[in-house]
Structures are given as C-alpha cells and as structure tokens.
mmCIF file of C-alpha atoms in Angstrom:
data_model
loop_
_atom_site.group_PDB
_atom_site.id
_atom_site.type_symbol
_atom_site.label_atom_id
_atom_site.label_comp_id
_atom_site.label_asym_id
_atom_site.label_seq_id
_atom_site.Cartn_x
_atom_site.Cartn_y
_atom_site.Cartn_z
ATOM 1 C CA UNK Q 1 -1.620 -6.688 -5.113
ATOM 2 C CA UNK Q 2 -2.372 -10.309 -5.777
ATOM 3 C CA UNK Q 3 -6.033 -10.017 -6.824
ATOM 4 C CA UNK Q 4 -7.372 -11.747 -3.259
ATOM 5 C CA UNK Q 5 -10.093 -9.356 -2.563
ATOM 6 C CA UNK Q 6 -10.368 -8.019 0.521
ATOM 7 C CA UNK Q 7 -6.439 -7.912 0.096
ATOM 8 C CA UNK Q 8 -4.631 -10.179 2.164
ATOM 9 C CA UNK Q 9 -7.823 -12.629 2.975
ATOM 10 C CA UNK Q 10 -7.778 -14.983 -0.468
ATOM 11 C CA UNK Q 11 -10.934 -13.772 -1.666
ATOM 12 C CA UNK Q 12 -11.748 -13.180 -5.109
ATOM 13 C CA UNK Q 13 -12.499 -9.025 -5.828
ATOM 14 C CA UNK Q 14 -15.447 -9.183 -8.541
ATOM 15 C CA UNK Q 15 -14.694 -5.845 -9.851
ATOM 16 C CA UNK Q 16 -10.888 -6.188 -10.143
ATOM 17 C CA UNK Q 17 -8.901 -8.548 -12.531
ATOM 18 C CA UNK Q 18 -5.651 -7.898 -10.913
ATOM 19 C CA UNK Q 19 -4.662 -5.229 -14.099
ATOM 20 C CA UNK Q 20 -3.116 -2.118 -12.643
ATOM 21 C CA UNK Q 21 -3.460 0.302 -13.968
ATOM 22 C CA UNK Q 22 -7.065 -1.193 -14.585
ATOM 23 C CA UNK Q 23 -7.703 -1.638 -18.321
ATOM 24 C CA UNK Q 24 -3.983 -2.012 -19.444
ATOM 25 C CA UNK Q 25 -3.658 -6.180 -19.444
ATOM 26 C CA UNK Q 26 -1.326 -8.054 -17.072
ATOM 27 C CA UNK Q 27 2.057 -6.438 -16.295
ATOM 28 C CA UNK Q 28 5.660 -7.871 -16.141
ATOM 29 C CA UNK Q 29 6.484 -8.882 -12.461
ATOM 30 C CA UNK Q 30 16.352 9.096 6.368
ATOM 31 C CA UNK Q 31 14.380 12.311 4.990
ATOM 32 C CA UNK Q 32 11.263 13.600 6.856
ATOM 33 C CA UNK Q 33 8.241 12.753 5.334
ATOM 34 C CA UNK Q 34 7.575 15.023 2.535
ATOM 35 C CA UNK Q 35 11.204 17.107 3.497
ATOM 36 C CA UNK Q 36 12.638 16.395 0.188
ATOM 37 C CA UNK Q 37 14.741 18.871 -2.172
ATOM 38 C CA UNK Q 38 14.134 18.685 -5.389
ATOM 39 C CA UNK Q 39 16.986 19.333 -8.768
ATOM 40 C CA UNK Q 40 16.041 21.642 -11.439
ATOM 41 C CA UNK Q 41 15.196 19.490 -14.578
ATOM 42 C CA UNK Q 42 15.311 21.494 -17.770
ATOM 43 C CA UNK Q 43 13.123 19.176 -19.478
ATOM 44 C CA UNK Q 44 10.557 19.977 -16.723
ATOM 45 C CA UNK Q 45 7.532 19.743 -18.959
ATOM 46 C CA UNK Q 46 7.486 15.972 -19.087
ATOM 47 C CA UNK Q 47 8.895 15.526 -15.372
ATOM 48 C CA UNK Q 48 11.449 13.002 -14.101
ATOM 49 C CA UNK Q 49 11.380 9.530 -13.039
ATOM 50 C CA UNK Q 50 11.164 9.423 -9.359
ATOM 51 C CA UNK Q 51 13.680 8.008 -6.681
ATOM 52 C CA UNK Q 52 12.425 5.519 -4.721
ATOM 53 C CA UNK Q 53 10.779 6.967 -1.684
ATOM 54 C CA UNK Q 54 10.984 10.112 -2.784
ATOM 55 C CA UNK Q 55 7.441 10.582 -2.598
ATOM 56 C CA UNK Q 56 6.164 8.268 0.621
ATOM 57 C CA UNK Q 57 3.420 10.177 0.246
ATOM 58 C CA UNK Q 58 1.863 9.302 -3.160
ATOM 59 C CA UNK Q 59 -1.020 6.656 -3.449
ATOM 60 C CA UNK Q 60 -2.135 4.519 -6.556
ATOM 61 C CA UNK Q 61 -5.957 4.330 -6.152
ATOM 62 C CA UNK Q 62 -8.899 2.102 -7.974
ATOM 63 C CA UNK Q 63 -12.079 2.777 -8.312
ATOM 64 C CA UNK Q 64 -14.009 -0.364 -9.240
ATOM 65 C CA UNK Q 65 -16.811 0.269 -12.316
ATOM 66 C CA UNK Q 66 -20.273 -1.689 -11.864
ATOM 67 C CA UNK Q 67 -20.652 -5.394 -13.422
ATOM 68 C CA UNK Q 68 -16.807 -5.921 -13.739
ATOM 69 C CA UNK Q 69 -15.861 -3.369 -16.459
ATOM 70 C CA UNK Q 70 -12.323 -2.572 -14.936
ATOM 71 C CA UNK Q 71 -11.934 0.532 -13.231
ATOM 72 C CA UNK Q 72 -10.772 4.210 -13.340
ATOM 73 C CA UNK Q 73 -7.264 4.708 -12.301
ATOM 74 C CA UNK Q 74 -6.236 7.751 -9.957
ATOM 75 C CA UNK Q 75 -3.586 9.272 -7.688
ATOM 76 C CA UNK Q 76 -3.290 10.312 -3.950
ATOM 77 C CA UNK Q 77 -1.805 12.083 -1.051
ATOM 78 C CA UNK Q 78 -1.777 10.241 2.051
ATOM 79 C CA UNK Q 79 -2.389 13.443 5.182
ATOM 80 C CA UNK Q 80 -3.019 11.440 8.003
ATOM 81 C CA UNK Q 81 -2.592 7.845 9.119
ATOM 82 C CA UNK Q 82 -6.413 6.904 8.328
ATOM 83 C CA UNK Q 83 -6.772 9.161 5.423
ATOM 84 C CA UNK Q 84 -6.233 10.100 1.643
ATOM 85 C CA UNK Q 85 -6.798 13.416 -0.474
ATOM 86 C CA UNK Q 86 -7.734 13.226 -3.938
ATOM 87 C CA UNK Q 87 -9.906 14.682 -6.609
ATOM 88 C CA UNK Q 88 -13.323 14.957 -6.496
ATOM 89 C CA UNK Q 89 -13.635 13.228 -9.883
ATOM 90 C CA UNK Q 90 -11.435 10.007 -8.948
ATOM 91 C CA UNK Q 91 -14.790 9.293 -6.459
ATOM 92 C CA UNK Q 92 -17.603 9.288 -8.983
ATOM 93 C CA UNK Q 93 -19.053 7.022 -11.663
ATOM 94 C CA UNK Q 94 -20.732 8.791 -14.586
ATOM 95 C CA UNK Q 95 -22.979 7.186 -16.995
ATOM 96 C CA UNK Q 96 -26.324 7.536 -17.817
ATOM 97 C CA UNK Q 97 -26.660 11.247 -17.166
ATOM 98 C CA UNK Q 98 -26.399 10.042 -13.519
ATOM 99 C CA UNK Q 99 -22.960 11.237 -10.875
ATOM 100 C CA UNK Q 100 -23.020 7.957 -8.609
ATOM 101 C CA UNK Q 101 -20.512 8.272 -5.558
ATOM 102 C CA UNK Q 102 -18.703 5.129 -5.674
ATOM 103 C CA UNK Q 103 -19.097 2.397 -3.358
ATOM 104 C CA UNK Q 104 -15.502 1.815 -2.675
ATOM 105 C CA UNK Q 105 -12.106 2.370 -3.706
ATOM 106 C CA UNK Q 106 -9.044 0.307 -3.412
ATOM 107 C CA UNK Q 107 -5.682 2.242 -2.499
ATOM 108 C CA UNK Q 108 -2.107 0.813 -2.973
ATOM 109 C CA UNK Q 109 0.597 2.192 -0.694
ATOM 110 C CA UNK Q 110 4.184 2.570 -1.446
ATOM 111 C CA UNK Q 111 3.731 1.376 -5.155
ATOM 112 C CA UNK Q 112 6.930 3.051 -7.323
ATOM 113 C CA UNK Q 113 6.396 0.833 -10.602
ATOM 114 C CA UNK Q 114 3.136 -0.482 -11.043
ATOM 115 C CA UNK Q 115 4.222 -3.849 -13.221
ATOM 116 C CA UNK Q 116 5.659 -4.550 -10.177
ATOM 117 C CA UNK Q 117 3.474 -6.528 -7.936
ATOM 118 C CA UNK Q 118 4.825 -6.909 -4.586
ATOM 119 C CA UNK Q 119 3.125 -7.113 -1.168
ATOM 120 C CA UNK Q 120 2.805 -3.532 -1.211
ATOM 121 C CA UNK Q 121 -0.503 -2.866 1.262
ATOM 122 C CA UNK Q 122 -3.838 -2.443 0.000
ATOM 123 C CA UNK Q 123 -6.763 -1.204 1.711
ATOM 124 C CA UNK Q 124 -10.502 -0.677 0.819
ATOM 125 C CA UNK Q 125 -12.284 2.925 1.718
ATOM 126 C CA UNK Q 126 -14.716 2.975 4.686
ATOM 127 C CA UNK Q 127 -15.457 6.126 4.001
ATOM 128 C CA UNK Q 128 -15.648 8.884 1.118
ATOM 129 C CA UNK Q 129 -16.446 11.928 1.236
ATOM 130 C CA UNK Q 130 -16.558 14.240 -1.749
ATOM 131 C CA UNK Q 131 -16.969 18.286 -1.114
ATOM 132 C CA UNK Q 132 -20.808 19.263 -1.005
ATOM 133 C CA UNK Q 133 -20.299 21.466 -3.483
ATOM 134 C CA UNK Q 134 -18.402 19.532 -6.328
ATOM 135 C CA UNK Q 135 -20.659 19.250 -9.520
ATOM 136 C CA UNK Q 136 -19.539 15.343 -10.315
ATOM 137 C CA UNK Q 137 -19.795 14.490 -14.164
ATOM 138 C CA UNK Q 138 -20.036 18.183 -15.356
ATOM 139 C CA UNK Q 139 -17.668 20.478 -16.776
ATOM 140 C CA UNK Q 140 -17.080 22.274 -13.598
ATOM 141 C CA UNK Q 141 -14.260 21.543 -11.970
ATOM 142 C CA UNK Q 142 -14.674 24.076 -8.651
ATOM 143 C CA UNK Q 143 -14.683 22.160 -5.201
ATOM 144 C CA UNK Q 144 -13.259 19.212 -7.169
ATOM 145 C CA UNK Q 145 -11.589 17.440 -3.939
ATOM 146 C CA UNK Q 146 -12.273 14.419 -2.081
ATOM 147 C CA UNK Q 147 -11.172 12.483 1.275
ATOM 148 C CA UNK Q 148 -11.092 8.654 1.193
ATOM 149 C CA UNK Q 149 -10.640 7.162 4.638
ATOM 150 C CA UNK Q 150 -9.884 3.283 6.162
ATOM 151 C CA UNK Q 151 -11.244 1.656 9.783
ATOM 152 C CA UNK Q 152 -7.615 0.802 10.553
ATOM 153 C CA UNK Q 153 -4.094 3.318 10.099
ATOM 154 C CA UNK Q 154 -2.335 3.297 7.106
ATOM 155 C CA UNK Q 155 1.396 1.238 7.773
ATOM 156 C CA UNK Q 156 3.591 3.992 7.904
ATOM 157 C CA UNK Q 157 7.074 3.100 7.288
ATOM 158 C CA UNK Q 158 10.821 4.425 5.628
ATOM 159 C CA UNK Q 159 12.963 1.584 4.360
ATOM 160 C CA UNK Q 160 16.658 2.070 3.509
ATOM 161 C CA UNK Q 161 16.625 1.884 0.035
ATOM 162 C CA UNK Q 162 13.573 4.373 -0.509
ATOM 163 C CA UNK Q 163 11.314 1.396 -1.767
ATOM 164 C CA UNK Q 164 7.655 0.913 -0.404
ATOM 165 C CA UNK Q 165 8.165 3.759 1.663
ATOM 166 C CA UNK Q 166 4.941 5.610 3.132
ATOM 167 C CA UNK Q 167 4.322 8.438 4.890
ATOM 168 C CA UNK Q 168 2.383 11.605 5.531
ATOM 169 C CA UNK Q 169 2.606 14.714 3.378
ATOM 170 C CA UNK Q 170 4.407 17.484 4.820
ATOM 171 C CA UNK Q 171 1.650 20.339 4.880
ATOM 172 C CA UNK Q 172 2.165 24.240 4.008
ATOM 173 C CA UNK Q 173 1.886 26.308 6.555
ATOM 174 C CA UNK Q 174 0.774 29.471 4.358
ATOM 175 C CA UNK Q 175 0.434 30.341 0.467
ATOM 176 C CA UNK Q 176 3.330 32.296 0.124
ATOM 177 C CA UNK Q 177 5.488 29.342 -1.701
ATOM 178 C CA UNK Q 178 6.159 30.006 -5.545
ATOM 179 C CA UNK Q 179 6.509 26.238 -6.426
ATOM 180 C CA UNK Q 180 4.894 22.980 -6.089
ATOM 181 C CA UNK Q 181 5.528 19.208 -6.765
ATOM 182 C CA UNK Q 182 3.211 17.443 -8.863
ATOM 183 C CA UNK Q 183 3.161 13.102 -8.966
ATOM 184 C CA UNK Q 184 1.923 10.379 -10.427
ATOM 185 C CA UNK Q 185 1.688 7.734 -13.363
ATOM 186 C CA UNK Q 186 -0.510 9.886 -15.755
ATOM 187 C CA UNK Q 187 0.671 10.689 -19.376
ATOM 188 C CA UNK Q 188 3.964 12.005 -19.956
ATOM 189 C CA UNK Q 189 3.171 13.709 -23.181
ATOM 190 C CA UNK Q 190 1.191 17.528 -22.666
ATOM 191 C CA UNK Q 191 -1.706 17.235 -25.453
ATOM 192 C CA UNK Q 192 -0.772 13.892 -26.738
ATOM 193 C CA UNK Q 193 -3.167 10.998 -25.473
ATOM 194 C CA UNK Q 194 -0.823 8.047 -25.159
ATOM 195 C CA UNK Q 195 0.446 5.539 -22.605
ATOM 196 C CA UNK Q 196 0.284 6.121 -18.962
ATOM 197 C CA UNK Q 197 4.014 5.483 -17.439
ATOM 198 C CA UNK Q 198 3.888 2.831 -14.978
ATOM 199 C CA UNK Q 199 6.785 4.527 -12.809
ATOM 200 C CA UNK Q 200 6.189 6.990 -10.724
ATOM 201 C CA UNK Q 201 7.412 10.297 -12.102
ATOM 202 C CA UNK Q 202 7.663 13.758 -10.662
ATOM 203 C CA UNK Q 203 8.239 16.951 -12.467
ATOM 204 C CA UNK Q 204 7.961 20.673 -10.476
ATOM 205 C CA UNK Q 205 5.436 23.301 -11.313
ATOM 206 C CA UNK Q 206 5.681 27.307 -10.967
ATOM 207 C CA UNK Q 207 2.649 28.185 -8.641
ATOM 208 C CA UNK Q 208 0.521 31.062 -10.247
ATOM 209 C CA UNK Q 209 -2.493 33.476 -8.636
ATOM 210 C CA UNK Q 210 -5.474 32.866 -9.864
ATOM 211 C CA UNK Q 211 -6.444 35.866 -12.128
ATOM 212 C CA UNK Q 212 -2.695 35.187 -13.668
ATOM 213 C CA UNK Q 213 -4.349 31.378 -14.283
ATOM 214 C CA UNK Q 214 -7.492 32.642 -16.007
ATOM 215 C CA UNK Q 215 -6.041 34.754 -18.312
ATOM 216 C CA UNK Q 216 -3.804 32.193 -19.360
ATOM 217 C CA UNK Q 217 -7.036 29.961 -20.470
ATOM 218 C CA UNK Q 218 -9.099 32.406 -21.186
ATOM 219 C CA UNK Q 219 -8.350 31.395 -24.942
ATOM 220 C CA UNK Q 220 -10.030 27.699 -24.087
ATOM 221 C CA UNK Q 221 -13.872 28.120 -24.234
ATOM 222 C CA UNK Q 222 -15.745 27.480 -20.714
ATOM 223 C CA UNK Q 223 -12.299 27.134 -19.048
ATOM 224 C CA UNK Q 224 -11.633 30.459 -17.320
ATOM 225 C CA UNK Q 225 -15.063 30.851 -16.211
ATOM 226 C CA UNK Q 226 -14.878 27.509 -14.040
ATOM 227 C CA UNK Q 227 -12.100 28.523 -11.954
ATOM 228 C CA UNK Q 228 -12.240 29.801 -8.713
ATOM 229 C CA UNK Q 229 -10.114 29.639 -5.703
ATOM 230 C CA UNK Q 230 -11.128 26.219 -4.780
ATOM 231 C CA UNK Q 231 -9.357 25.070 -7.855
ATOM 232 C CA UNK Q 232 -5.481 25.605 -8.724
ATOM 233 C CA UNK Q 233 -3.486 24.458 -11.696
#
C-alpha cells in the first residue's frame, strides 16, 4: 500500500499515514485453497512463521479512527470473492461510552510481511455488517463476528513461489474436527504485551467443547459466564 487513498487512484487517505500496522512508524521496504497440511511444532504456544502462501486466505485489515488518530489493526478470512469474516470488535469504534460502527475499513490481500510494501491489492468496505446481537464496546464477547464486503471481487490468484497468494478459505463441512489453525500478526508472547510480529505466523490449536472451555476460565472473573456457543476459543 502506497498511501494513495482510494488505493490505486493517487489520492491522499486522511485517516491513514501509510504505517501498517497503524501506530507502529514507517517500516523497512499448487495446493487448493485452504488444502494445506500442517507439521507438528513443539513450541506450538508461540506458533511458527508462515510459508508464503500458506495461508491465501488471511487478510490484514484497517480500520481508520476519526480526525486522523491512526487506526486499529485486525485480521481476516477471505470466504467468498466479495467478502471477508472477522470479529465483531475489529468493526467498531469505542469512545465516549458510545459503540460507533465504522465507516469503512481498508483490507490488504496477500500481505506475508507487513514492512514490506508491495502492490499487494487494497480495497475499501462497501459494506459491514456486524451480528445484531454483538454487544460492541462491552465485556461480552457472544455474537462477536462480522462480514466486511467490496462492490467489485476480490483478485484471486496462486503464484509459484507462495507470495501474494489469495484465495478462499476452505470451509468445514461439520464440527467433528479436533484441531484448528489460527493466523495472524498479533503478539507472539501469551500474557506478555509486547511487539506485534510483522510476519505472518501460524501456530495450531486443540479444538475444545464448550463446557470443557468454561471450566477452564472459570478461574478469570466474568469470563466463563460470557461464553456461549456463538463464541469459541
């Protein structure tokens, strides 16, 4: 992303310096989609760095803050070619004792390292839609899930060397699996607050029912009693 806002047209984005993630200063410059098998890392907890295209799927998104204070940064799962899933929270501005559904949000396709800024595409939302029921800006995280969606399809594409590949998610066709892959640039550090990692990273989790889940954080005050089925850790 060069900073021309809408991408691609030369315009200047007053919400977004060209920092990404937002808020951390300027950076250094074959498979079905989603059919991937995954190694066994024994240092699980902190995940591996990703191969590139490994994860077609996976979307860096923006959400631009009022009056040019940056943005919140986010991840994504592309499902169709006009579409994005994400979380409920990644769509909403809090402040003031006020949830405010944001306006837009900017989506980068493809991206592996985010210091690296190539012409990876990036579209602006035409529609969001957050689920009717999700409490924004509270401490309940049930319903927390949200669909972004563009007025033109997404560039789907597989290159040979993995890099700025994009593609759909492969879906589940029941519940019955006992693991899951979980992406993304977050921290790398459980219960540490500390750098993001600007690579994309992957790391496999063991899939648990739900009462197993709430016992497990029943020990965290409020925590058990805001989970439901519409929410799985």
């Amino acid at each position: 992303y060069n900073g021309d806002y809408p991408p691609g047209q030369g315009g200047d984005n007053p919400d977004y310096n060209g920092d990404y993630p937002p808020g951390q200063g300027d950076s250094p410059p074959g498979n079905d989609y989603g059919d991937y098998q995954y190694k066994q890392n024994p240092y699980i907890t902190n995940g591996r760095e990703a191969k590139p295209g490994e994860v077609p799927f996976q979307v860096a998104l923006m959400t631009p803050l009022p009056g040019g204070q940056g943005g919140m940064s986010c991840g994504g799962t592309v499902i169709s070619n006009r579409c994005v899933l994400t979380a409920g929270h990644c769509v909403y501005i809090c402040g003031n004792g006020r949830a405010t559904l944001a306006q837009r949000v900017l989506a980068r396709f493809g991206a592996h390292d985010l210091r690296n800024r190539e012409k990876e595409p990036v579209k602006t939302s035409t529609d969001i839609r957050a689920h009717r029921s999700y409490k924004a800006c509270t401490n309940d995280f049930k319903n927390d899930i949200a669909m972004i969606c563009f007025n033109e399809d997404i560039p789907m594409r597989m290159t040979p060397n993995g890099l700025d590949s994009i593609g759909t998610v492969c879906m589940p066709q029941s519940d019955s699996f006992q693991s899951a892959i979980t992406s993304g640039w977050g921290q790398t550090t459980q219960g540490v607050k500390g750098p993001q990692s600007p690579i994309l990273k992957i790391a496999e989790v063991t899939y648990i029912d739900m009462n197993t889940c709430k016992s497990r954080l029943s020990r965290i005050p409020g925590m058990a009693q805001n989970l439901d089925d519409t929410l799985h850790i």
